[in-house]
Amino acid sequence: MTLNNFMRVALIKAISLILVLLGVSFLTFLLYYYAPGDKALAIANARYIGEGSASVELVEQIRLETGIDRPFFVQFYYWALDLIQLDFGVSLISQEPVSEIFISQLQETMELAVLSLLIGMSLALPLSLISVWKPKSFIDRFAIALSSIGAAIPSYWLGLIFIFVFAAKLQWVPAYGTGSLAHLILPASTLGLWVLTSQTRLIRSFLLEASAAPFLEALKIRGVGPKELFCRHIVRHAFVPFITMLGLDLAYLLEGAVIVEVVFARGGIGSLLVHSVMSRDFPIIQCIVIFSAVTYVTINSAVEIFQWFINPVSR
Amino acid sequence: MNLFSFNYLSFQKCTLAQKYALALYIQTQTVFKKHSFFLLFFGLLIGLVLLGFAMTPYDPVETNFLNRLSSPSWKNWFGTDQMGRDIATRILYGAGWSVGLALIVSTAGAVIGMIIGLLAGSLGRFVDGFCMRMTDSFFAFPELIAAIVITGVLGPNTVNMVIALILVSWMRFARLVRALTGDIKQRDYVVQAKLNKLPYYLILSRHYLPNIILSVVVIWTSSWSRTILSISGLSFLGFGVQPPQAEWGAMLLDGKPYMLTAPHVMIFPGIAVLVTVLILNLMGDHFRDHLQSSEK
Amino acid sequence: MLEVNNLSVRLQDQTLLENINFKLSRGETLCIIGESGSGKTTLLRALLGLVPLSLGSVMLDRHVYQSPEQSQIGLPSTQIVMQDPIAALNPRQKIKRSIAESLYKSSLQAVEIDHAVLQALRDVELPESLENRYPAQISLGQAQRICIARAIVAKPDILFFDEPLSALDAIIQKQIAQLLDRLKKQNDLSYIFVTHDLGFARHYADRILLLNSGKVEEYQDVNLFFQGPESIYGQELLEAAYILGSLPQKKTEEFRVA
């Protein structure tokens, strides 16, 4: 019965997931299709750099080859067919396969994301726990101030300040570039601070919400001590929303990575995206956009299924 | 009549005009008591900005190479940038760009999101399904990445940035309004209105809109501050407001090469963003608390 | 006046109501009783046109509807008073406008509507100054009176009530019940109550319609019903009510106003 029910929920989720993915790819293609400028000319110019403007014949040849003149839905069909096979084509600039470029850059972004998540969470968890355990204490006030100021700090500015203080003045770590762990410290701290502030705010609010739950009164009357109440009941109760939001925040970490990578002149998906957009390298742009959207949608669905298992109310 | 010490008897004797004046006074006083902190703060800030516009002797874009990169002084409070422009003046004008554009973006996003959310929540299942799958599709793109791509592809300038930011900001409103509308649709007063054969537009304007607008305002303020961060971020990456315009992110982009020798070029615009966003966030929190306490 | 023949409601493959028949003449009060889930509220909603009927017909004077499409239009000159008066009033709309809404389809001028609203407030024994208040500023009993005012202002022939008293205290219940009695005599109204309060039904109804899982168990004159129900279900129901004491053995007459 329950499994049958689960299959039905899963089927509905799967159908809506497919619809959303279709919508995502459609929107991506729509943007490409209506982008201003002659795409055939752009490809021709990109392929044969240094020969000045490409000849008319060449442009015509590329036009035929890529089928840029065909109607919208025909183009979309072939494009989507390639997409399903995970074939994103070759970069317009370097002529290398998009997937290879993408995967090599993904690694750097993952390093940054994982380290900043570690930094952020290892501080956010104790901070928010103490903040709720001892309300109105110094730590609590600090957590509140940190989360409201942190939400207002522009991360690119914070990155510049970090570079100025720790790399230029104190000269503890190198400012720009990739390579060693030392290169990673400043970018990861910048992104980690964002994780810290947003997670502190969230975990704190989940814990506060959990500690206002009516069943706690009944436990108090039964003589459950405050320590046990907090550790066993409140924390456990706040766990489900915490996991839910953590999943969604992971997807948004990518967004934070874009700016941090550009500020610290690192490689990675973010700077790849910015450079591709500047040079109008459409295959790479499409790959990154679809990757980020699919990541978000997949995490979202996974979180929903997780919630279904954890929380009997949502069944 | 003394406004500060009146009693009921003297109120009875007042003329109509005096009664209106008194009612107005009492009303503003209660509003002021409820929101005094913010009104004061906000008023002070707006006053300072306006005073700055009136007082500053400098132009935000006019260059003066004799006075490049000078440190903060009494003449140039926040110093001057690499082209000798007064940073304090540029930050004042930048407030217009960031806050004003963000206001346009979040308001447009709110209107679009409200229309879609209302349609989805109040009409049948098919419209609902279509609108919400569309919202989900738009929501799947991380805001900043989508904004970068859209502005970049359409051509990096202010108008395209505004279009891009509107395209990525309406979904939040649509989801909220959809949820609220779906809830209100079940309420007895909407059922009554339908039984009394009120046309759809009246049910929308009398029953749905007044009951969702406060929640929308809360999201609207938070969207406003988020958009300020997005605008300056995009401009910093070179996709938004273009130099030499005095937008805060564009100023940082401009000043980045000189930041080691003249750090004030990058410190002050960042502080301007921080303070503005902080104030808007606090305002949003205040609205939300007010809304929650009024619902209880 | 109102005639319901073979009414059935099916949603998807569930039968919610089956083969309902009853009549209601002018000035009569019908109480629809039954346990929760028996289809009382569905019947009310079907009569109002909120739920499309699958079979049968509903006839009010010369106005008939038979098909699901016709039933969506609903009956003219009917109004409803809901269970929770606060939920039935838009919290962001003044009382005045909530009441005036019932007159939307009427051909009255704005001034006449204002007068009608004030008259309705007087009819339900509320001060006229209430018209400029919001629902959060009035008491529960006042809110239910407002809902009644909203119903009677359109001068309906039939008033429907969905558990109109169950959200209220006993004293206010009595006051509202007396008010309804007076309004009925004044305006020559017919009432249809949905209730599970047997005591109220015995005091108030002329006829009883007992529903059980979507079917009519008994359709009977009120005195005959309470003297001895014909159906086994009705007998069980009364027995349970007597044992629990929720229904007194004898009918008290002083409840009604002269």
mmCIF file of N, CA, C and O in Angstrom, chain A residues 20 23-24 27-28 31 35-36 148-149 151-154 156-157 160-161 163-164 168 255 258-259 262-263 273-274 277-278 280 282 285 289 292-293 296-297, chain B residues 133 136-145 148-150 152-154 229 232-233 236-237 239 249 252 256 259-260 263 266-267 270-271 273-274 277-278 281:
data_model
loop_
_atom_site.group_PDB
_atom_site.id
_atom_site.type_symbol
_atom_site.label_atom_id
_atom_site.label_comp_id
_atom_site.label_asym_id
_atom_site.label_seq_id
_atom_site.Cartn_x
_atom_site.Cartn_y
_atom_site.Cartn_z
ATOM 1 N N VAL A 20 9.862 19.841 -16.510
ATOM 2 C CA VAL A 20 10.720 20.967 -16.144
ATOM 3 C C VAL A 20 12.019 20.926 -16.945
ATOM 4 O O VAL A 20 12.489 21.949 -17.440
ATOM 5 N N GLY A 23 11.338 22.190 -20.253
ATOM 6 C CA GLY A 23 11.218 23.646 -20.188
ATOM 7 C C GLY A 23 12.583 24.310 -20.096
ATOM 8 O O GLY A 23 12.859 25.292 -20.782
ATOM 9 N N VAL A 24 13.466 23.716 -19.271
ATOM 10 C CA VAL A 24 14.813 24.259 -19.105
ATOM 11 C C VAL A 24 15.561 24.273 -20.433
ATOM 12 O O VAL A 24 16.126 25.294 -20.842
ATOM 13 N N LEU A 27 14.079 26.837 -22.839
ATOM 14 C CA LEU A 27 14.469 28.222 -22.527
ATOM 15 C C LEU A 27 15.903 28.491 -22.959
ATOM 16 O O LEU A 27 16.213 29.557 -23.511
ATOM 17 N N THR A 28 16.783 27.525 -22.700
ATOM 18 C CA THR A 28 18.179 27.691 -23.091
ATOM 19 C C THR A 28 18.306 27.870 -24.597
ATOM 20 O O THR A 28 19.021 28.746 -25.095
ATOM 21 N N LEU A 31 17.047 31.256 -25.885
ATOM 22 C CA LEU A 31 18.011 32.350 -25.708
ATOM 23 C C LEU A 31 19.048 32.325 -26.829
ATOM 24 O O LEU A 31 19.372 33.364 -27.411
ATOM 25 N N ALA A 35 19.439 35.183 -29.845
ATOM 26 C CA ALA A 35 20.593 36.029 -29.553
ATOM 27 C C ALA A 35 20.897 36.887 -30.783
ATOM 28 O O ALA A 35 20.858 36.398 -31.916
ATOM 29 N N PRO A 36 21.163 38.181 -30.573
ATOM 30 C CA PRO A 36 21.415 39.049 -31.715
ATOM 31 C C PRO A 36 22.747 38.713 -32.388
ATOM 32 O O PRO A 36 23.622 38.112 -31.776
ATOM 33 N N SER A 148 23.063 38.819 9.795
ATOM 34 C CA SER A 148 22.430 39.915 9.053
ATOM 35 C C SER A 148 23.453 40.744 8.275
ATOM 36 O O SER A 148 23.169 41.175 7.159
ATOM 37 N N ILE A 149 24.656 40.915 8.832
ATOM 38 C CA ILE A 149 25.662 41.645 8.063
ATOM 39 C C ILE A 149 26.163 40.788 6.903
ATOM 40 O O ILE A 149 26.320 41.265 5.782
ATOM 41 N N ALA A 151 24.653 38.644 5.145
ATOM 42 C CA ALA A 151 23.738 38.595 4.010
ATOM 43 C C ALA A 151 23.860 39.850 3.164
ATOM 44 O O ALA A 151 23.422 39.869 2.017
ATOM 45 N N ALA A 152 24.432 40.920 3.726
ATOM 46 C CA ALA A 152 24.488 42.182 2.994
ATOM 47 C C ALA A 152 25.851 42.425 2.353
ATOM 48 O O ALA A 152 25.998 43.322 1.540
ATOM 49 N N ILE A 153 26.865 41.623 2.730
ATOM 50 C CA ILE A 153 28.212 41.856 2.170
ATOM 51 C C ILE A 153 28.257 41.374 0.725
ATOM 52 O O ILE A 153 27.921 40.229 0.441
ATOM 53 N N PRO A 154 28.670 42.221 -0.204
ATOM 54 C CA PRO A 154 28.884 41.740 -1.567
ATOM 55 C C PRO A 154 30.137 40.867 -1.600
ATOM 56 O O PRO A 154 31.199 41.302 -1.130
ATOM 57 N N TYR A 156 32.158 39.825 -3.909
ATOM 58 C CA TYR A 156 33.328 40.252 -4.687
ATOM 59 C C TYR A 156 34.124 41.298 -3.913
ATOM 60 O O TYR A 156 35.342 41.319 -3.932
ATOM 61 N N TRP A 157 33.417 42.135 -3.174
ATOM 62 C CA TRP A 157 34.093 43.154 -2.375
ATOM 63 C C TRP A 157 34.869 42.506 -1.229
ATOM 64 O O TRP A 157 36.011 42.853 -0.953
ATOM 65 N N LEU A 160 38.016 41.137 -2.518
ATOM 66 C CA LEU A 160 39.025 42.181 -2.729
ATOM 67 C C LEU A 160 39.663 42.598 -1.404
ATOM 68 O O LEU A 160 40.877 42.785 -1.312
ATOM 69 N N ILE A 161 38.828 42.725 -0.374
ATOM 70 C CA ILE A 161 39.354 43.092 0.941
ATOM 71 C C ILE A 161 40.326 42.028 1.435
ATOM 72 O O ILE A 161 41.408 42.321 1.950
ATOM 73 N N ILE A 163 42.056 39.960 -0.345
ATOM 74 C CA ILE A 163 43.299 40.052 -1.126
ATOM 75 C C ILE A 163 44.162 41.188 -0.580
ATOM 76 O O ILE A 163 45.360 41.032 -0.348
ATOM 77 N N PHE A 164 43.515 42.325 -0.339
ATOM 78 C CA PHE A 164 44.241 43.510 0.117
ATOM 79 C C PHE A 164 44.919 43.247 1.460
ATOM 80 O O PHE A 164 46.100 43.533 1.645
ATOM 81 N N ALA A 168 48.212 41.201 0.110
ATOM 82 C CA ALA A 168 49.073 42.346 -0.198
ATOM 83 C C ALA A 168 49.776 42.887 1.039
ATOM 84 O O ALA A 168 50.991 43.037 1.054
ATOM 85 N N GLU A 255 26.583 29.344 -7.844
ATOM 86 C CA GLU A 255 26.389 30.750 -8.159
ATOM 87 C C GLU A 255 27.422 31.623 -7.463
ATOM 88 O O GLU A 255 28.042 32.502 -8.073
ATOM 89 N N VAL A 258 30.931 31.575 -9.048
ATOM 90 C CA VAL A 258 31.182 32.374 -10.252
ATOM 91 C C VAL A 258 31.959 33.632 -9.893
ATOM 92 O O VAL A 258 33.048 33.885 -10.423
ATOM 93 N N ILE A 259 31.409 34.400 -8.942
ATOM 94 C CA ILE A 259 32.021 35.693 -8.618
ATOM 95 C C ILE A 259 33.374 35.497 -7.957
ATOM 96 O O ILE A 259 34.356 36.158 -8.296
ATOM 97 N N VAL A 262 36.106 34.669 -10.418
ATOM 98 C CA VAL A 262 36.534 35.811 -11.232
ATOM 99 C C VAL A 262 37.411 36.751 -10.408
ATOM 100 O O VAL A 262 38.460 37.198 -10.869
ATOM 101 N N VAL A 263 37.005 37.013 -9.152
ATOM 102 C CA VAL A 263 37.767 37.937 -8.316
ATOM 103 C C VAL A 263 39.182 37.421 -8.094
ATOM 104 O O VAL A 263 40.156 38.174 -8.195
ATOM 105 N N LEU A 273 32.429 30.302 -17.522
ATOM 106 C CA LEU A 273 31.151 30.869 -17.973
ATOM 107 C C LEU A 273 31.327 32.327 -18.393
ATOM 108 O O LEU A 273 30.887 32.737 -19.470
ATOM 109 N N VAL A 274 31.988 33.106 -17.523
ATOM 110 C CA VAL A 274 32.130 34.532 -17.820
ATOM 111 C C VAL A 274 32.918 34.737 -19.112
ATOM 112 O O VAL A 274 32.527 35.525 -19.981
ATOM 113 N N VAL A 277 30.786 33.733 -22.116
ATOM 114 C CA VAL A 277 29.745 34.717 -22.423
ATOM 115 C C VAL A 277 30.365 35.924 -23.115
ATOM 116 O O VAL A 277 29.827 36.444 -24.099
ATOM 117 N N MET A 278 31.538 36.346 -22.628
ATOM 118 C CA MET A 278 32.221 37.487 -23.252
ATOM 119 C C MET A 278 32.540 37.189 -24.713
ATOM 120 O O MET A 278 32.398 38.048 -25.576
ATOM 121 N N ARG A 280 31.059 34.913 -26.564
ATOM 122 C CA ARG A 280 29.877 34.340 -27.192
ATOM 123 C C ARG A 280 30.130 32.921 -27.697
ATOM 124 O O ARG A 280 29.795 32.576 -28.832
ATOM 125 N N PHE A 282 28.784 29.808 -27.632
ATOM 126 C CA PHE A 282 27.481 29.266 -27.246
ATOM 127 C C PHE A 282 27.502 27.821 -26.747
ATOM 128 O O PHE A 282 26.833 27.522 -25.759
ATOM 129 N N ILE A 285 28.453 27.869 -23.117
ATOM 130 C CA ILE A 285 27.413 28.523 -22.302
ATOM 131 C C ILE A 285 26.262 27.556 -22.064
ATOM 132 O O ILE A 285 25.808 27.367 -20.927
ATOM 133 N N VAL A 289 24.926 26.222 -18.444
ATOM 134 C CA VAL A 289 23.572 26.588 -18.013
ATOM 135 C C VAL A 289 22.745 25.335 -17.755
ATOM 136 O O VAL A 289 22.084 25.204 -16.716
ATOM 137 N N SER A 292 23.930 23.531 -14.588
ATOM 138 C CA SER A 292 23.494 24.114 -13.313
ATOM 139 C C SER A 292 22.003 23.885 -13.082
ATOM 140 O O SER A 292 21.582 23.582 -11.965
ATOM 141 N N ALA A 293 21.215 24.009 -14.153
ATOM 142 C CA ALA A 293 19.780 23.815 -13.986
ATOM 143 C C ALA A 293 19.453 22.376 -13.642
ATOM 144 O O ALA A 293 18.651 22.106 -12.741
ATOM 145 N N TYR A 296 20.291 21.622 -10.083
ATOM 146 C CA TYR A 296 19.299 22.177 -9.167
ATOM 147 C C TYR A 296 18.051 21.300 -9.135
ATOM 148 O O TYR A 296 17.554 20.927 -8.071
ATOM 149 N N VAL A 297 17.552 20.964 -10.333
ATOM 150 C CA VAL A 297 16.303 20.207 -10.405
ATOM 151 C C VAL A 297 16.470 18.821 -9.789
ATOM 152 O O VAL A 297 15.608 18.341 -9.055
ATOM 153 N N ARG B 133 4.722 24.719 -13.870
ATOM 154 C CA ARG B 133 5.861 24.068 -14.523
ATOM 155 C C ARG B 133 6.766 25.123 -15.153
ATOM 156 O O ARG B 133 7.983 25.016 -15.131
ATOM 157 N N ASP B 136 8.748 26.589 -12.386
ATOM 158 C CA ASP B 136 9.798 25.650 -11.988
ATOM 159 C C ASP B 136 10.959 25.689 -12.968
ATOM 160 O O ASP B 136 12.123 25.662 -12.570
ATOM 161 N N SER B 137 10.629 25.757 -14.266
ATOM 162 C CA SER B 137 11.686 25.781 -15.281
ATOM 163 C C SER B 137 12.568 27.006 -15.109
ATOM 164 O O SER B 137 13.786 26.923 -15.161
ATOM 165 N N PHE B 138 11.938 28.161 -14.898
ATOM 166 C CA PHE B 138 12.727 29.382 -14.703
ATOM 167 C C PHE B 138 13.521 29.302 -13.406
ATOM 168 O O PHE B 138 14.644 29.781 -13.321
ATOM 169 N N PHE B 139 12.905 28.687 -12.387
ATOM 170 C CA PHE B 139 13.542 28.616 -11.081
ATOM 171 C C PHE B 139 14.788 27.738 -11.114
ATOM 172 O O PHE B 139 15.689 27.874 -10.290
ATOM 173 N N ALA B 140 14.831 26.807 -12.075
ATOM 174 C CA ALA B 140 15.932 25.841 -12.099
ATOM 175 C C ALA B 140 17.270 26.508 -12.372
ATOM 176 O O ALA B 140 18.303 26.006 -11.977
ATOM 177 N N PHE B 141 17.248 27.672 -13.057
ATOM 178 C CA PHE B 141 18.508 28.347 -13.344
ATOM 179 C C PHE B 141 18.929 29.171 -12.141
ATOM 180 O O PHE B 141 18.149 30.002 -11.669
ATOM 181 N N PRO B 142 20.159 28.966 -11.646
ATOM 182 C CA PRO B 142 20.614 29.844 -10.571
ATOM 183 C C PRO B 142 20.565 31.293 -11.047
ATOM 184 O O PRO B 142 20.956 31.588 -12.177
ATOM 185 N N GLU B 143 20.048 32.163 -10.166
ATOM 186 C CA GLU B 143 19.742 33.550 -10.542
ATOM 187 C C GLU B 143 20.895 34.254 -11.248
ATOM 188 O O GLU B 143 20.737 34.803 -12.341
ATOM 189 N N LEU B 144 22.064 34.217 -10.600
ATOM 190 C CA LEU B 144 23.181 35.008 -11.117
ATOM 191 C C LEU B 144 23.681 34.450 -12.442
ATOM 192 O O LEU B 144 23.971 35.207 -13.386
ATOM 193 N N ILE B 145 23.742 33.116 -12.546
ATOM 194 C CA ILE B 145 24.223 32.502 -13.786
ATOM 195 C C ILE B 145 23.289 32.858 -14.931
ATOM 196 O O ILE B 145 23.732 33.274 -16.018
ATOM 197 N N ILE B 148 23.802 36.503 -15.882
ATOM 198 C CA ILE B 148 25.038 36.717 -16.643
ATOM 199 C C ILE B 148 24.828 36.300 -18.093
ATOM 200 O O ILE B 148 25.161 37.035 -19.033
ATOM 201 N N VAL B 149 24.254 35.107 -18.283
ATOM 202 C CA VAL B 149 24.104 34.583 -19.635
ATOM 203 C C VAL B 149 23.166 35.456 -20.457
ATOM 204 O O VAL B 149 23.471 35.832 -21.596
ATOM 205 N N ILE B 150 22.035 35.829 -19.860
ATOM 206 C CA ILE B 150 21.067 36.618 -20.629
ATOM 207 C C ILE B 150 21.658 37.978 -21.003
ATOM 208 O O ILE B 150 21.605 38.388 -22.170
ATOM 209 N N GLY B 152 24.804 38.810 -21.133
ATOM 210 C CA GLY B 152 25.941 38.623 -22.023
ATOM 211 C C GLY B 152 25.517 38.361 -23.448
ATOM 212 O O GLY B 152 26.069 38.929 -24.394
ATOM 213 N N VAL B 153 24.481 37.516 -23.596
ATOM 214 C CA VAL B 153 24.058 37.151 -24.944
ATOM 215 C C VAL B 153 23.326 38.306 -25.631
ATOM 216 O O VAL B 153 23.542 38.570 -26.808
ATOM 217 N N LEU B 154 22.499 39.002 -24.865
ATOM 218 C CA LEU B 154 21.765 40.120 -25.470
ATOM 219 C C LEU B 154 22.675 41.321 -25.702
ATOM 220 O O LEU B 154 22.359 42.199 -26.502
ATOM 221 N N LEU B 229 22.409 43.672 -4.745
ATOM 222 C CA LEU B 229 23.633 42.855 -4.781
ATOM 223 C C LEU B 229 23.878 42.315 -6.191
ATOM 224 O O LEU B 229 25.004 42.332 -6.687
ATOM 225 N N SER B 232 25.095 45.191 -8.621
ATOM 226 C CA SER B 232 26.494 45.593 -8.467
ATOM 227 C C SER B 232 27.418 44.440 -8.826
ATOM 228 O O SER B 232 28.492 44.651 -9.391
ATOM 229 N N GLY B 233 26.977 43.197 -8.547
ATOM 230 C CA GLY B 233 27.786 42.046 -8.929
ATOM 231 C C GLY B 233 27.943 41.950 -10.431
ATOM 232 O O GLY B 233 29.042 41.756 -10.953
ATOM 233 N N PHE B 236 30.120 44.600 -11.669
ATOM 234 C CA PHE B 236 31.505 44.290 -11.338
ATOM 235 C C PHE B 236 32.105 43.311 -12.342
ATOM 236 O O PHE B 236 33.264 43.420 -12.717
ATOM 237 N N LEU B 237 31.274 42.352 -12.802
ATOM 238 C CA LEU B 237 31.764 41.399 -13.794
ATOM 239 C C LEU B 237 31.809 42.006 -15.188
ATOM 240 O O LEU B 237 32.296 41.392 -16.122
ATOM 241 N N PHE B 239 29.000 43.089 -16.864
ATOM 242 C CA PHE B 239 27.800 42.814 -17.645
ATOM 243 C C PHE B 239 26.691 43.817 -17.423
ATOM 244 O O PHE B 239 25.643 43.720 -18.029
ATOM 245 N N GLY B 249 29.111 48.736 -8.355
ATOM 246 C CA GLY B 249 29.885 47.597 -8.860
ATOM 247 C C GLY B 249 30.833 48.026 -9.963
ATOM 248 O O GLY B 249 31.990 47.590 -10.017
ATOM 249 N N LEU B 252 33.861 49.592 -8.533
ATOM 250 C CA LEU B 252 34.828 48.610 -8.037
ATOM 251 C C LEU B 252 35.633 48.013 -9.183
ATOM 252 O O LEU B 252 36.846 47.816 -9.081
ATOM 253 N N LYS B 256 39.630 48.383 -9.366
ATOM 254 C CA LYS B 256 40.333 47.154 -8.977
ATOM 255 C C LYS B 256 41.841 47.210 -9.262
ATOM 256 O O LYS B 256 42.635 46.821 -8.399
ATOM 257 N N MET B 259 43.815 49.081 -6.487
ATOM 258 C CA MET B 259 43.413 48.907 -5.099
ATOM 259 C C MET B 259 44.595 48.742 -4.151
ATOM 260 O O MET B 259 44.489 49.021 -2.968
ATOM 261 N N LEU B 260 45.745 48.297 -4.650
ATOM 262 C CA LEU B 260 46.878 48.125 -3.742
ATOM 263 C C LEU B 260 47.475 49.469 -3.351
ATOM 264 O O LEU B 260 47.874 49.675 -2.211
ATOM 265 N N PRO B 263 43.645 51.975 -1.667
ATOM 266 C CA PRO B 263 42.542 51.080 -1.279
ATOM 267 C C PRO B 263 41.198 51.777 -1.114
ATOM 268 O O PRO B 263 40.153 51.134 -1.221
ATOM 269 N N MET B 266 38.330 51.130 -3.592
ATOM 270 C CA MET B 266 37.416 49.985 -3.575
ATOM 271 C C MET B 266 36.682 49.842 -2.243
ATOM 272 O O MET B 266 35.636 49.229 -2.184
ATOM 273 N N ILE B 267 37.222 50.414 -1.171
ATOM 274 C CA ILE B 267 36.580 50.205 0.132
ATOM 275 C C ILE B 267 35.218 50.879 0.201
ATOM 276 O O ILE B 267 34.213 50.265 0.566
ATOM 277 N N GLY B 270 32.069 49.450 -1.743
ATOM 278 C CA GLY B 270 31.614 48.212 -1.106
ATOM 279 C C GLY B 270 30.815 48.487 0.150
ATOM 280 O O GLY B 270 29.774 47.879 0.387
ATOM 281 N N ILE B 271 31.315 49.457 0.951
ATOM 282 C CA ILE B 271 30.576 49.810 2.170
ATOM 283 C C ILE B 271 29.201 50.360 1.825
ATOM 284 O O ILE B 271 28.207 50.058 2.494
ATOM 285 N N VAL B 273 27.307 49.528 -0.721
ATOM 286 C CA VAL B 273 26.435 48.387 -1.015
ATOM 287 C C VAL B 273 26.011 47.722 0.287
ATOM 288 O O VAL B 273 24.813 47.468 0.519
ATOM 289 N N LEU B 274 26.989 47.468 1.145
ATOM 290 C CA LEU B 274 26.720 46.749 2.393
ATOM 291 C C LEU B 274 25.651 47.470 3.212
ATOM 292 O O LEU B 274 24.667 46.873 3.637
ATOM 293 N N VAL B 277 22.101 47.445 1.523
ATOM 294 C CA VAL B 277 21.447 46.135 1.576
ATOM 295 C C VAL B 277 21.059 45.798 3.008
ATOM 296 O O VAL B 277 19.963 45.275 3.262
ATOM 297 N N LEU B 278 21.941 46.132 3.948
ATOM 298 C CA LEU B 278 21.644 45.860 5.353
ATOM 299 C C LEU B 278 20.364 46.575 5.780
ATOM 300 O O LEU B 278 19.478 45.992 6.411
ATOM 301 N N ASN B 281 17.356 44.933 4.245
ATOM 302 C CA ASN B 281 17.069 43.652 4.891
ATOM 303 C C ASN B 281 16.386 43.856 6.227
ATOM 304 O O ASN B 281 15.416 43.173 6.548
#
